[in-house]
PDB file of C-alpha atoms in Angstrom:
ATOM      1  CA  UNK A   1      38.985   1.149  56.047  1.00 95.00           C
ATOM      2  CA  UNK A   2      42.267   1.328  54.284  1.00 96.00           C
ATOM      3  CA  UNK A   3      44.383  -1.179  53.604  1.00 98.00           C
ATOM      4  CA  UNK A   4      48.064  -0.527  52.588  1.00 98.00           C
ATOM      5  CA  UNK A   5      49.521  -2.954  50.774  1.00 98.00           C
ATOM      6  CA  UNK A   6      53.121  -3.039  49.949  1.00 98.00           C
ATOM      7  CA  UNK A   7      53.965  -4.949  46.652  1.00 98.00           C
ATOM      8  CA  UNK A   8      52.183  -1.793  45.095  1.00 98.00           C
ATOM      9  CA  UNK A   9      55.427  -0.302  45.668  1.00 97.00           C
ATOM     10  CA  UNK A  10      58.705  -2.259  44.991  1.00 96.00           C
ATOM     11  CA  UNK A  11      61.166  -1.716  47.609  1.00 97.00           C
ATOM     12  CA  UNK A  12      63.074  -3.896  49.794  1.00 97.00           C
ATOM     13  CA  UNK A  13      60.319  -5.168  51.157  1.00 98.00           C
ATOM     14  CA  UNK A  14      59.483  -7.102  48.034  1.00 98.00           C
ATOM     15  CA  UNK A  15      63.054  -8.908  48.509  1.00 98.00           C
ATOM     16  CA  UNK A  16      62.431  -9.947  51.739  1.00 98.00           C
ATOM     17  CA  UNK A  17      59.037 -11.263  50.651  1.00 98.00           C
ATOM     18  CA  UNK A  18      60.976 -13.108  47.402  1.00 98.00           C
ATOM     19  CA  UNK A  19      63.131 -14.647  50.050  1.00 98.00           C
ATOM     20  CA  UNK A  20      60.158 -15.650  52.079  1.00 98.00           C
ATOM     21  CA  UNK A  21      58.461 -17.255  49.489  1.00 98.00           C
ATOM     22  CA  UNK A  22      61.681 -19.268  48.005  1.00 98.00           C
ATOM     23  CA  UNK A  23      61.380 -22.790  48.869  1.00 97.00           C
ATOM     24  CA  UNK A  24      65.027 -23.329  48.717  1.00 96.00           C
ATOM     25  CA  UNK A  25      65.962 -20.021  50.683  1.00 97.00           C
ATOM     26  CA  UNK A  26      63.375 -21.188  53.612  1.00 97.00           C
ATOM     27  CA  UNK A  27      65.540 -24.091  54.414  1.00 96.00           C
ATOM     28  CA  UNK A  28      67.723 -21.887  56.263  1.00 97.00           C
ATOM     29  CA  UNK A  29      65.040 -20.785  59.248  1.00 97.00           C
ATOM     30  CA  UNK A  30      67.130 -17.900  60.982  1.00 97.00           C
ATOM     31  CA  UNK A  31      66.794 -16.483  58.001  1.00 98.00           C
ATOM     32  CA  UNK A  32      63.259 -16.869  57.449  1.00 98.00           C
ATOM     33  CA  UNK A  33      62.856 -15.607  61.069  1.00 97.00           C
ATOM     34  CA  UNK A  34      64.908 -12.484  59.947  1.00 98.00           C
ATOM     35  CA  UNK A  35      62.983 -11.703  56.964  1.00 98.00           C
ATOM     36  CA  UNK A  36      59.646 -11.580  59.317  1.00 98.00           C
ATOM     37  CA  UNK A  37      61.764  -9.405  61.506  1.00 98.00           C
ATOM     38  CA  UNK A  38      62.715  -7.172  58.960  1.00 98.00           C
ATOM     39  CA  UNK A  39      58.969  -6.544  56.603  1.00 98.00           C
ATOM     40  CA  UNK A  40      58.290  -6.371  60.604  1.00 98.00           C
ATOM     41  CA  UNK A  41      60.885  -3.285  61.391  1.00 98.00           C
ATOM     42  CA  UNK A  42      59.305  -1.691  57.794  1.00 98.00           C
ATOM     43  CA  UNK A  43      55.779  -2.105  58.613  1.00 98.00           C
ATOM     44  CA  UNK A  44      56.020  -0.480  62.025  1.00 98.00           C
ATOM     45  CA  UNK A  45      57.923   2.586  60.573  1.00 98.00           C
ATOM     46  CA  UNK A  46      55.448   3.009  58.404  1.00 98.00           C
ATOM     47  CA  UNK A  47      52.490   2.947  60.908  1.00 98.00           C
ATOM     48  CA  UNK A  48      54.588   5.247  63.018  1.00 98.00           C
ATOM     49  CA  UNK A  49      54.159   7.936  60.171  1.00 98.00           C
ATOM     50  CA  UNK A  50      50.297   7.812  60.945  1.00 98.00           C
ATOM     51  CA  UNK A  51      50.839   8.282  64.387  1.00 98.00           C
ATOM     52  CA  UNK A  52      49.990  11.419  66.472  1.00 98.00           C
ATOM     53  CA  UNK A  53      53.106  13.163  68.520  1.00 98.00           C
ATOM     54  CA  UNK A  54      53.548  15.940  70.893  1.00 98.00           C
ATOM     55  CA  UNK A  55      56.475  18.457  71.103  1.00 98.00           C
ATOM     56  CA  UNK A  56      59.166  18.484  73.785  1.00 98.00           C
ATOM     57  CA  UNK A  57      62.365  19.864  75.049  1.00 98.00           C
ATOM     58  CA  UNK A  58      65.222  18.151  74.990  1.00 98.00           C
ATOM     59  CA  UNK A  59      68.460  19.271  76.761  1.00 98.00           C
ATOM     60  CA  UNK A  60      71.767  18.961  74.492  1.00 98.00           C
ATOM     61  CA  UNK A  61      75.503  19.464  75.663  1.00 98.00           C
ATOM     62  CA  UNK A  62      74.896  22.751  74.012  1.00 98.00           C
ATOM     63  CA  UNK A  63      71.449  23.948  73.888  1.00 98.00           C
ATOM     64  CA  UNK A  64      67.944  22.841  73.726  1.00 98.00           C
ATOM     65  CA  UNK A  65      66.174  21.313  70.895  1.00 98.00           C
ATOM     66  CA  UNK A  66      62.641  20.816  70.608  1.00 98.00           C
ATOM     67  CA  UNK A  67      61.719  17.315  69.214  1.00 98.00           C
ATOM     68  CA  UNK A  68      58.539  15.359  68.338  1.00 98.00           C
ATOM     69  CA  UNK A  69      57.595  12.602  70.826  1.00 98.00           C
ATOM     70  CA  UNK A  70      55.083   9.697  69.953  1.00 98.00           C
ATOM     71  CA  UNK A  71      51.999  10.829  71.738  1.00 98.00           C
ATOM     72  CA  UNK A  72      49.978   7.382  71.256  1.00 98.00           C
ATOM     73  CA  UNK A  73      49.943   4.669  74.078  1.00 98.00           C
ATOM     74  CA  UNK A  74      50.835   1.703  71.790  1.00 98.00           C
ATOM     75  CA  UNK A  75      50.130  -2.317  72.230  1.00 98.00           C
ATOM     76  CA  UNK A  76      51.380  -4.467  70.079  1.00 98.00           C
ATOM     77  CA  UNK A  77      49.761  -8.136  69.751  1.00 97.00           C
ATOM     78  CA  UNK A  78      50.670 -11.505  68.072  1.00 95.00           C
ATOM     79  CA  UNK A  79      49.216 -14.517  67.641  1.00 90.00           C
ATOM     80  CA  UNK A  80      51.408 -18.000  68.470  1.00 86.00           C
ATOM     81  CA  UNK A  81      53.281 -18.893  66.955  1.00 85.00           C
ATOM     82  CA  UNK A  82      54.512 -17.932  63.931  1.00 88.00           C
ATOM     83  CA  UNK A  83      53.524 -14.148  64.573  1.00 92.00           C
ATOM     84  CA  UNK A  84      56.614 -14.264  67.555  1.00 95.00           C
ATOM     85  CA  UNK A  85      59.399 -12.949  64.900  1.00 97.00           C
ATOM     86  CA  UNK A  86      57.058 -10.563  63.252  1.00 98.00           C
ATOM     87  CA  UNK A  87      56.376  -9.138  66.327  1.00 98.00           C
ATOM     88  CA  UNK A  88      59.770  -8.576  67.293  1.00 98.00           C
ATOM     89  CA  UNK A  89      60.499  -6.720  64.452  1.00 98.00           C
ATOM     90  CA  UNK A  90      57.523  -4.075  65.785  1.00 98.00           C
ATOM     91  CA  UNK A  91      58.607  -4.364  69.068  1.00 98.00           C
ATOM     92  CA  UNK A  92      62.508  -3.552  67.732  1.00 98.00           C
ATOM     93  CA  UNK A  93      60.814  -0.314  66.986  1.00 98.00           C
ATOM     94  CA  UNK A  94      57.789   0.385  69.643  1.00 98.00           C
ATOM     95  CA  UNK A  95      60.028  -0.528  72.255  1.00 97.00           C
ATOM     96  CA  UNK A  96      58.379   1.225  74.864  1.00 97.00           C
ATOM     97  CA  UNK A  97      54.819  -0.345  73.404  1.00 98.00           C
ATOM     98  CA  UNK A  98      52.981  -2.406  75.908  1.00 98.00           C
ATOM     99  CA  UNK A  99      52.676  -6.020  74.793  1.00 98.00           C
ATOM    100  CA  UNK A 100      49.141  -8.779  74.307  1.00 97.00           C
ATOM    101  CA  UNK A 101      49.879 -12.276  73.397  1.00 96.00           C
ATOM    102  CA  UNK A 102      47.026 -14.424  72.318  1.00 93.00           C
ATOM    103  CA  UNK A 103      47.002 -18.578  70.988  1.00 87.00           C
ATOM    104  CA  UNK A 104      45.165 -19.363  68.247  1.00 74.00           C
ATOM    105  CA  UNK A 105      45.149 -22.723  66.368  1.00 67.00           C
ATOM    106  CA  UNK A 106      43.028 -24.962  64.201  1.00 61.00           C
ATOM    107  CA  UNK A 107      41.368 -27.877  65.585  1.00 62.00           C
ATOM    108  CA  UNK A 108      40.803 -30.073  62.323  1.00 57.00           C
ATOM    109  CA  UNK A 109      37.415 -32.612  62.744  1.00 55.00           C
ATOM    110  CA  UNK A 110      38.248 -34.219  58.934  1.00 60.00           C
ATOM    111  CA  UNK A 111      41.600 -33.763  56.881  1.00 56.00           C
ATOM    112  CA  UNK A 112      39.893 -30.210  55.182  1.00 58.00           C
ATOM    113  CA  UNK A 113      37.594 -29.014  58.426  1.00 61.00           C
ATOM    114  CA  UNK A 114      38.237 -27.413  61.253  1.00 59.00           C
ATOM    115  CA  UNK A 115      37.607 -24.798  64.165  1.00 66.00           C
ATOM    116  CA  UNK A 116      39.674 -22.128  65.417  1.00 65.00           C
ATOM    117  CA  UNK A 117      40.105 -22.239  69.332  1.00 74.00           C
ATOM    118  CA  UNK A 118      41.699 -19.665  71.322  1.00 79.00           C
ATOM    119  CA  UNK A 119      43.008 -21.142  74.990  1.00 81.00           C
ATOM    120  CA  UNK A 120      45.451 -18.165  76.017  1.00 87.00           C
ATOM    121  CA  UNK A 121      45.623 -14.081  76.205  1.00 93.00           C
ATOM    122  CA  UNK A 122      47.664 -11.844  78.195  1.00 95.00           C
ATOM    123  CA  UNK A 123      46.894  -8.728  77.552  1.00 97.00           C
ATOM    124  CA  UNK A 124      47.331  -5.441  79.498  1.00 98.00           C
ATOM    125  CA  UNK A 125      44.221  -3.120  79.516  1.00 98.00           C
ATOM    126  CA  UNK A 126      43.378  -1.831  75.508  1.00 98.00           C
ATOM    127  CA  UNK A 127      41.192   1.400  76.342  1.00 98.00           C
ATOM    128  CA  UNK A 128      41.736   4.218  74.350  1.00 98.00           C
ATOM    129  CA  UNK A 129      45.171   2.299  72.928  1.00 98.00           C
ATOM    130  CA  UNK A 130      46.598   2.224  69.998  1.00 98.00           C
ATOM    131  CA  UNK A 131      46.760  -1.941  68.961  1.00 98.00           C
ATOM    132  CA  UNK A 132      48.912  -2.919  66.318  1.00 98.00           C
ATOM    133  CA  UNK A 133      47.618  -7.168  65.571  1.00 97.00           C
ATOM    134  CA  UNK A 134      50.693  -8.625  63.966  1.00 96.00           C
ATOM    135  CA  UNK A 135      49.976 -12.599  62.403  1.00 95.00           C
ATOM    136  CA  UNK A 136      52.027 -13.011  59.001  1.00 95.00           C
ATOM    137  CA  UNK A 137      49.559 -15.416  57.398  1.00 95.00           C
ATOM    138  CA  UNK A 138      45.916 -14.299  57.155  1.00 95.00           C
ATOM    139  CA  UNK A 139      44.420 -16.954  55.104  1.00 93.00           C
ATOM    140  CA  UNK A 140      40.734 -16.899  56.489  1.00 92.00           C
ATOM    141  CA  UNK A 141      40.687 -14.284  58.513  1.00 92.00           C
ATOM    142  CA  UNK A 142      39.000 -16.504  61.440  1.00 88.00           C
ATOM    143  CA  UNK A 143      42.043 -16.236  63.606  1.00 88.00           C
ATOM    144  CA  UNK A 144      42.299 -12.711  63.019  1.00 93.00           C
ATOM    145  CA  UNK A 145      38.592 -12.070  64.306  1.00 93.00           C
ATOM    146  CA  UNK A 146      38.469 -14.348  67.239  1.00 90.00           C
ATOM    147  CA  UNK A 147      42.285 -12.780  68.802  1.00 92.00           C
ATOM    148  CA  UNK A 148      40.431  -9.376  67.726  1.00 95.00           C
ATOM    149  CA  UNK A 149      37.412 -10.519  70.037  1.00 93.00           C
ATOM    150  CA  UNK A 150      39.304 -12.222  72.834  1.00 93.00           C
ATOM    151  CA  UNK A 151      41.504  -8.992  72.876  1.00 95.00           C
ATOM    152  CA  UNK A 152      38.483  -7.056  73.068  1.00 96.00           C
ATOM    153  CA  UNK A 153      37.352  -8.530  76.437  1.00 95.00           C
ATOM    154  CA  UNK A 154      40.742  -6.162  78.105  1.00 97.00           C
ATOM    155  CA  UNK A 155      39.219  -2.865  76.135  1.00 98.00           C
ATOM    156  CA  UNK A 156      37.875  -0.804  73.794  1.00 98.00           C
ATOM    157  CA  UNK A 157      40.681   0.693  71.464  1.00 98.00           C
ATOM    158  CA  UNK A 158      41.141   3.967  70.228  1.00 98.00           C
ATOM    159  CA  UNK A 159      43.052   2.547  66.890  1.00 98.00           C
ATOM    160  CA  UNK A 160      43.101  -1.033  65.103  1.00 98.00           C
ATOM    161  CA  UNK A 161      46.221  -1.600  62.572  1.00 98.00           C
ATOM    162  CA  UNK A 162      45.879  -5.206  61.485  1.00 98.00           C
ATOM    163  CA  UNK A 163      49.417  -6.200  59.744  1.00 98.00           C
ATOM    164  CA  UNK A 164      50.194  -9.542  57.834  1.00 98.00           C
ATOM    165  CA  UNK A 165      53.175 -10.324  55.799  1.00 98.00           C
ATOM    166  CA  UNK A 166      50.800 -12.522  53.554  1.00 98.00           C
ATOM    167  CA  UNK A 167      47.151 -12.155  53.048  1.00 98.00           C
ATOM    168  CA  UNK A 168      44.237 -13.957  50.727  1.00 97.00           C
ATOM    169  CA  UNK A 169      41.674 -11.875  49.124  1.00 97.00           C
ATOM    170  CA  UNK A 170      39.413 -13.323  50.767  1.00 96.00           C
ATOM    171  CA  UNK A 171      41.113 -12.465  54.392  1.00 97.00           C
ATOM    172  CA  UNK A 172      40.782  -8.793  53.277  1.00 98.00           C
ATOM    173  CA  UNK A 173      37.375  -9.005  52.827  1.00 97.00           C
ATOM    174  CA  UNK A 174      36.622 -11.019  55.807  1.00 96.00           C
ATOM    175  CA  UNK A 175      38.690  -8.136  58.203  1.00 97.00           C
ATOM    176  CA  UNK A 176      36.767  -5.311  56.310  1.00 97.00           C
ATOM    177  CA  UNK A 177      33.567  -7.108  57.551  1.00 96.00           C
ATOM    178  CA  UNK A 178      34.545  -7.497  60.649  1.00 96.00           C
ATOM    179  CA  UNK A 179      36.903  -5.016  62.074  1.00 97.00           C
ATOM    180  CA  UNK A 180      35.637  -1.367  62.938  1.00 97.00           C
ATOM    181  CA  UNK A 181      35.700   0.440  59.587  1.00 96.00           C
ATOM    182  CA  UNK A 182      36.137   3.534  61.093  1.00 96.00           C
ATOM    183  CA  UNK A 183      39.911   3.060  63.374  1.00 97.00           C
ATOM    184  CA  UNK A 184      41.026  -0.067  61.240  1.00 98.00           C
ATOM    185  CA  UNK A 185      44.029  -0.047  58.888  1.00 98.00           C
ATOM    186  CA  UNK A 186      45.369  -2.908  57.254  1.00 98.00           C
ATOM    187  CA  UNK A 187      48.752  -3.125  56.127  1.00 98.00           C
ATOM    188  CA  UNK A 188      49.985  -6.365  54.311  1.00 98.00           C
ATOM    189  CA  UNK A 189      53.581  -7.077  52.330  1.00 98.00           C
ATOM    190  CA  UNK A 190      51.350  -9.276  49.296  1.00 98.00           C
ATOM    191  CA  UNK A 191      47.591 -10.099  48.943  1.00 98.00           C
ATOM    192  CA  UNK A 192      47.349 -13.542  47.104  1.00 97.00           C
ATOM    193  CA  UNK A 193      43.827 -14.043  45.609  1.00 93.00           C
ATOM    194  CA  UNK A 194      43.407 -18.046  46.366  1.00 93.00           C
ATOM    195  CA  UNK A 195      42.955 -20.514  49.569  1.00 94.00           C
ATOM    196  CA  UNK A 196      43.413 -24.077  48.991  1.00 92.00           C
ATOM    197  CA  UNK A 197      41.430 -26.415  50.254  1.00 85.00           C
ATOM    198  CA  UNK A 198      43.401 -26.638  53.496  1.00 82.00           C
ATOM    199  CA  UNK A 199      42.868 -22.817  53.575  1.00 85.00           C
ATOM    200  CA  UNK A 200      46.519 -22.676  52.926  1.00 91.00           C
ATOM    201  CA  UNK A 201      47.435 -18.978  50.548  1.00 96.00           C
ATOM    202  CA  UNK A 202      48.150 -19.713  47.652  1.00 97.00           C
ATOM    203  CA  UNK A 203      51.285 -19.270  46.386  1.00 97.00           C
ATOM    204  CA  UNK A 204      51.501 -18.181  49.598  1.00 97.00           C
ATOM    205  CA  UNK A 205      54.505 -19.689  51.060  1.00 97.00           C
ATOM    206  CA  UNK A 206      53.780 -22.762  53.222  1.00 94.00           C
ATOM    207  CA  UNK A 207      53.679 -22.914  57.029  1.00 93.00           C
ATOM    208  CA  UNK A 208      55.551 -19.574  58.300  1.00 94.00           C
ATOM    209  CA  UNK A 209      55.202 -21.628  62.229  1.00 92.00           C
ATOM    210  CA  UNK A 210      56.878 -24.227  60.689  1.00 94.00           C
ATOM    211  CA  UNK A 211      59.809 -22.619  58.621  1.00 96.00           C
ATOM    212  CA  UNK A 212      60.411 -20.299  61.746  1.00 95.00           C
ATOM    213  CA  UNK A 213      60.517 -23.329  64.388  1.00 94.00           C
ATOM    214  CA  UNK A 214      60.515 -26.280  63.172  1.00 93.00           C
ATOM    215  CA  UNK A 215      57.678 -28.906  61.926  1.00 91.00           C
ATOM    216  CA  UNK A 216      55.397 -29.638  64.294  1.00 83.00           C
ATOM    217  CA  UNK A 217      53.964 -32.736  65.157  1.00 78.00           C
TER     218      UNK A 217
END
């Protein structure tokens, strides 16, 4: 499985992820929204590099040129709700891709346990697709597995790229368990080695739902 991971290479991806990160800079939330948008716009560029593509003529005012057409039948999926602005930023770019929302959310049973409960999918048939799973915060990697599974129950994929703006260590390791090793790439803008015990990254940088829409209740 490989797993790309983006501060291993400063670029202006490791701005937006400062900005991210900057508890005075998240007040402002259509920024923070932005920034997802933006390592969003980056990270689908770069999976579009990986892609297959097919050659066709185009016609010109003046002649014809022959260009290279994406030859890959892409779906991208999110996870409410704080993957909504990192998914527009792959959908800025795929904008022809098909589109799979799922919910996912924590159902706490004491202040430090809880289950993770998925209620909602809409998803348009994933056989022999390419499925791009965009969440920015992969703490556990529970949420990740479960969307993964319910997504699963519209088709067998041809490709898996899992992509997170923030990941734990121990997220990583959980996806490489249980994602197909063999069609899944994970790309990720920092990889934080600690959870808390609210299974909150650490330094992470907070509650992306919350600095994107609001605190919820």
């Amino acid at each position: 499985m490989n797993i790309i991971n983006f501060a291993d290479t400063p670029s202006l991806v490791s701005q937006y992820m400062a900005e991210l990160r900057d508890v005075n800079i998240q007040k402002d939330m259509l920024r923070f929204r932005r920034n997802l948008e933006r390592i969003g716009e980056i990270m689908a560029y770069e999976i579009s590099k990986t892609m297959t593509y097919r050659k066709q003529n185009v016609e010109t005012p003046l002649d014809t040129a022959q260009c290279d057409m994406l030859d890959e039948n892409v779906v991208l999926a999110t996870i409410f709700r704080a993957g909504i602005p990192f998914h527009k930023g792959f959908l800025d770019y795929f904008d022809k891709a098909q589109n799979a929302f799922v919910s996912a959310y924590r159902k706490y049973k004491e202040k430090e346990n809880f289950d993770v409960f998925i209620e909602y999918i809409a998803s348009p048939n994933l056989d022999g697709k390419t499925v791009i799973i965009a969440d920015p915060m992969l703490a556990t990697g529970a949420s990740m597995e479960l969307s993964y599974r319910a997504l699963l129950t519209k088709g067998t994929p041809a490709k898996i790229h899992v992509a997170s703006v923030i990941s734990s260590q121990k997220a990583i390791d959980y996806v490489k368990e249980t994602f197909p090793d063999d069609k899944t790439t994970i790309w990720v803008g920092a990889i934080d080695e600690k959870i808390n015990s609210h299974s909150y990254i650490v330094p992470g940088l907070g509650d992306a739902g919350d600095l994107a829409y609001g605190v919820k209740e």
